[in-house]
Amino acid sequence: MRKIALSLAFVAAIFTPHICLAQSPVGGHLDHILATHTLRVCIWPDYYSITYRNPKTQLLSGIDIDLATELGKDLGVTVQFVDSSFSKLIEDVTQDHCDVAMFAIGITPARAEKLRFTQPHLASDIYAVTSKTNRRIKGWDDIDKVGSVVAVAKGTLHEPIMKEMLKSAQLLVLDTPFAREQEVQSGRADVFMTDYPYSLRFLANADWARLVSPPRIYHITPYAFAVKPGDDAWLARLDEFVAAIKRDGRLMAAAKHYKLDPIVAQ
C-alpha cells in the first residue's frame, strides 16, 4: 500500500464549509465538557481498526478509540462513547448527541456543508473487494464494465464517489456494510468498495475474499474529526489536539499499532 502525504492547506481550501447559522450550546462545547467532566464521542462500532466493538467481549478498539482516550486525558475528563453510523453522522453531530464524531470521517463536499472538520489525521484511497471465485473481476480495470455490479453502503463516502466515477457498471446501494459483503459473497454483486482500514481487517477474517487495488491513485479522501458548526473555540481546541498528536508521536504510534501508518496524513 502507498504511504499518503496530504497538504493540509490544500485540504482546508477545498473543503472549507459554507457559512452555517447553527449555534452550539450556550457556553460552547468545551465549557460544557469541562463543567460536566465528560466528553461524548460518536463512533461507528463496526469500523475495523478505527472504532470497532468486539462482538464477543464488547470491548472497543481502534485508532480513534485510542485517540479519543488521549483527548480525554488532555482535557482531564471522562470519555463517553456514543454509537452512531455514517448514515446518522450529520444528525447525531448537529443534534448534539455527541460533542465530536471520531470514526475516521471522510471529508466530502456534502458533509462539509453541514459539519466542521479538524485538520485530517488519516487519508485513504478506495479499494475493491471481490470473491476468490469471481471470474469477471481479475483486476481494477474490470470493475467499470457493462455487466459488473458494484456494491456500496448507503451513507458512506463511497456512494457519491462511485455514482460519479462509474460509467458502465451497475451501482448497488445497500443499507449496511454487511449487506454489501453478503451480495459479493453470494455472487449477486461482483465487488464492494471500501477503504484501507476496513479492507485490512476484513480480508484477515474472510477467507473467501480477495482485494483489488487501484494501479494508481483513484480517489484519495482525507479523514478527520467532525463537529457541529458554530463553535470555533471547540474546533480550535480539537485542531490543537490533532497538531499535538502529530508532533509528539501519539498519532503515529497508534497508527502503527493498528497497521494504519501507510495512511497517516502528514
XYZ file of C-alpha atoms in Angstrom, residues 18-209:
192
model
C -20.329 27.109 3.646
C -21.492 29.587 6.276
C -23.909 27.893 8.629
C -26.179 29.577 11.170
C -26.346 26.572 13.503
C -25.359 27.529 17.025
C -23.602 25.450 19.629
C -24.896 25.119 23.192
C -24.748 28.165 25.430
C -21.179 28.498 26.689
C -19.899 26.208 23.945
C -18.985 22.534 23.894
C -15.607 22.961 25.542
C -17.068 24.787 28.560
C -19.784 22.146 28.858
C -17.269 19.297 28.620
C -15.082 20.800 31.336
C -18.101 21.557 33.551
C -19.553 18.039 33.272
C -16.135 16.305 33.146
C -17.487 14.238 30.244
C -16.517 14.124 26.568
C -19.171 12.486 24.366
C -17.629 10.880 21.279
C -19.711 9.498 18.417
C -18.298 6.291 16.908
C -19.302 3.659 14.372
C -18.666 0.419 16.298
C -18.339 -1.736 13.152
C -15.350 0.123 11.699
C -12.399 -2.290 11.784
C -9.151 -0.765 13.083
C -10.908 2.576 13.658
C -13.735 2.208 16.197
C -14.576 -1.470 16.487
C -16.598 -3.228 19.180
C -15.674 -6.888 19.553
C -18.983 -8.797 19.413
C -17.735 -11.381 21.923
C -16.098 -9.146 24.539
C -17.930 -5.877 23.758
C -14.579 -4.115 24.132
C -13.791 -1.184 21.859
C -10.534 -0.885 19.927
C -9.089 1.080 17.028
C -7.037 4.146 16.325
C -9.841 6.633 17.000
C -10.780 4.874 20.233
C -7.182 5.324 21.382
C -7.067 8.937 20.191
C -10.385 9.771 21.868
C -8.939 8.386 25.085
C -5.874 10.606 24.618
C -8.115 13.619 24.027
C -9.984 12.854 27.235
C -6.679 12.695 29.114
C -5.555 16.013 27.645
C -8.832 17.634 28.735
C -8.878 15.862 32.095
C -12.335 14.383 31.521
C -14.039 11.005 31.118
C -14.795 9.768 27.601
C -18.288 8.503 26.858
C -18.652 6.678 23.541
C -21.947 7.098 21.672
C -22.878 4.633 18.918
C -23.507 6.281 15.560
C -23.017 5.472 11.869
C -22.264 7.239 8.624
C -25.964 7.419 7.769
C -26.688 9.078 11.152
C -23.496 11.151 11.333
C -24.868 14.586 10.450
C -27.977 14.183 12.595
C -26.045 12.944 15.634
C -23.482 15.741 15.470
C -25.808 18.643 14.669
C -28.420 17.492 17.206
C -25.745 17.417 19.944
C -25.951 13.687 20.580
C -22.181 13.944 20.963
C -19.509 16.629 21.218
C -17.370 15.248 18.406
C -17.512 12.399 15.906
C -14.286 10.404 15.866
C -14.519 7.487 13.443
C -12.307 8.490 10.513
C -14.908 10.737 8.926
C -14.159 11.219 5.240
C -14.234 14.908 4.331
C -16.593 15.323 1.393
C -18.192 18.497 -0.006
C -21.679 17.315 1.024
C -20.603 16.704 4.619
C -18.626 19.945 4.731
C -21.853 21.843 4.072
C -23.311 20.501 7.326
C -20.309 19.885 9.594
C -16.973 21.397 10.540
C -13.798 19.309 10.341
C -10.473 19.291 12.086
C -7.256 19.011 10.135
C -7.035 15.444 8.735
C -5.175 12.731 10.615
C -5.637 9.944 8.024
C -6.242 9.694 4.277
C -7.221 6.674 2.220
C -7.748 5.702 -1.380
C -10.651 3.465 -2.445
C -10.224 -0.312 -2.717
C -12.456 -3.084 -4.012
C -13.174 -6.486 -2.508
C -14.352 -9.377 -4.646
C -14.682 -13.098 -4.076
C -11.880 -15.508 -4.919
C -14.284 -17.403 -7.169
C -15.349 -14.353 -9.191
C -14.300 -14.788 -12.833
C -15.377 -11.344 -14.053
C -13.021 -9.223 -11.897
C -9.372 -10.015 -12.499
C -8.058 -6.503 -11.952
C -9.165 -2.918 -11.301
C -9.936 -2.202 -14.959
C -12.555 -4.969 -14.955
C -14.736 -3.195 -12.389
C -16.298 -0.461 -14.513
C -17.560 -2.610 -17.362
C -21.022 -3.454 -18.658
C -22.416 -6.333 -16.632
C -20.398 -5.636 -13.478
C -22.291 -4.926 -10.267
C -20.587 -2.662 -7.724
C -21.939 -2.567 -4.160
C -21.557 0.331 -1.704
C -23.009 1.048 1.716
C -25.579 3.826 1.940
C -24.321 6.977 3.633
C -20.630 6.192 3.183
C -18.364 8.408 1.110
C -18.188 5.621 -1.495
C -21.817 6.160 -2.506
C -21.437 9.639 -4.103
C -17.923 8.953 -5.381
C -18.883 5.775 -7.228
C -22.047 7.409 -8.594
C -19.751 9.948 -10.210
C -16.906 7.647 -11.228
C -18.742 4.632 -12.688
C -19.670 4.901 -16.346
C -20.643 1.360 -17.354
C -21.064 -0.829 -14.243
C -24.267 -1.050 -12.235
C -24.126 0.598 -8.802
C -25.934 -1.208 -5.989
C -26.552 0.935 -2.872
C -27.259 -1.138 0.244
C -28.365 -0.171 3.729
C -25.412 -1.662 5.633
C -21.797 -2.722 5.050
C -22.824 -6.276 5.917
C -25.380 -6.270 3.104
C -22.782 -5.240 0.513
C -20.452 -8.001 1.731
C -23.233 -10.589 1.527
C -24.050 -9.524 -2.030
C -20.443 -10.096 -3.112
C -20.056 -13.371 -1.232
C -23.292 -14.691 -2.769
C -22.256 -13.626 -6.271
C -25.115 -11.152 -6.724
C -22.529 -8.346 -6.823
C -19.007 -8.502 -8.226
C -17.227 -6.131 -5.824
C -17.876 -3.859 -2.897
C -15.968 -0.630 -2.419
C -14.224 0.201 0.826
C -11.153 1.916 2.249
C -7.745 0.838 3.548
C -8.670 0.348 7.247
C -11.802 -1.694 6.593
C -10.197 -3.846 3.907
C -7.223 -4.594 6.140
C -9.236 -6.248 8.877
C -11.980 -7.645 6.647
C -9.577 -9.651 4.491
C -7.945 -11.077 7.605
C -11.304 -12.540 8.638
C -12.915 -13.508 5.314
C -11.158 -16.393 3.598
C -13.495 -16.123 0.599
C -12.481 -12.545 -0.256
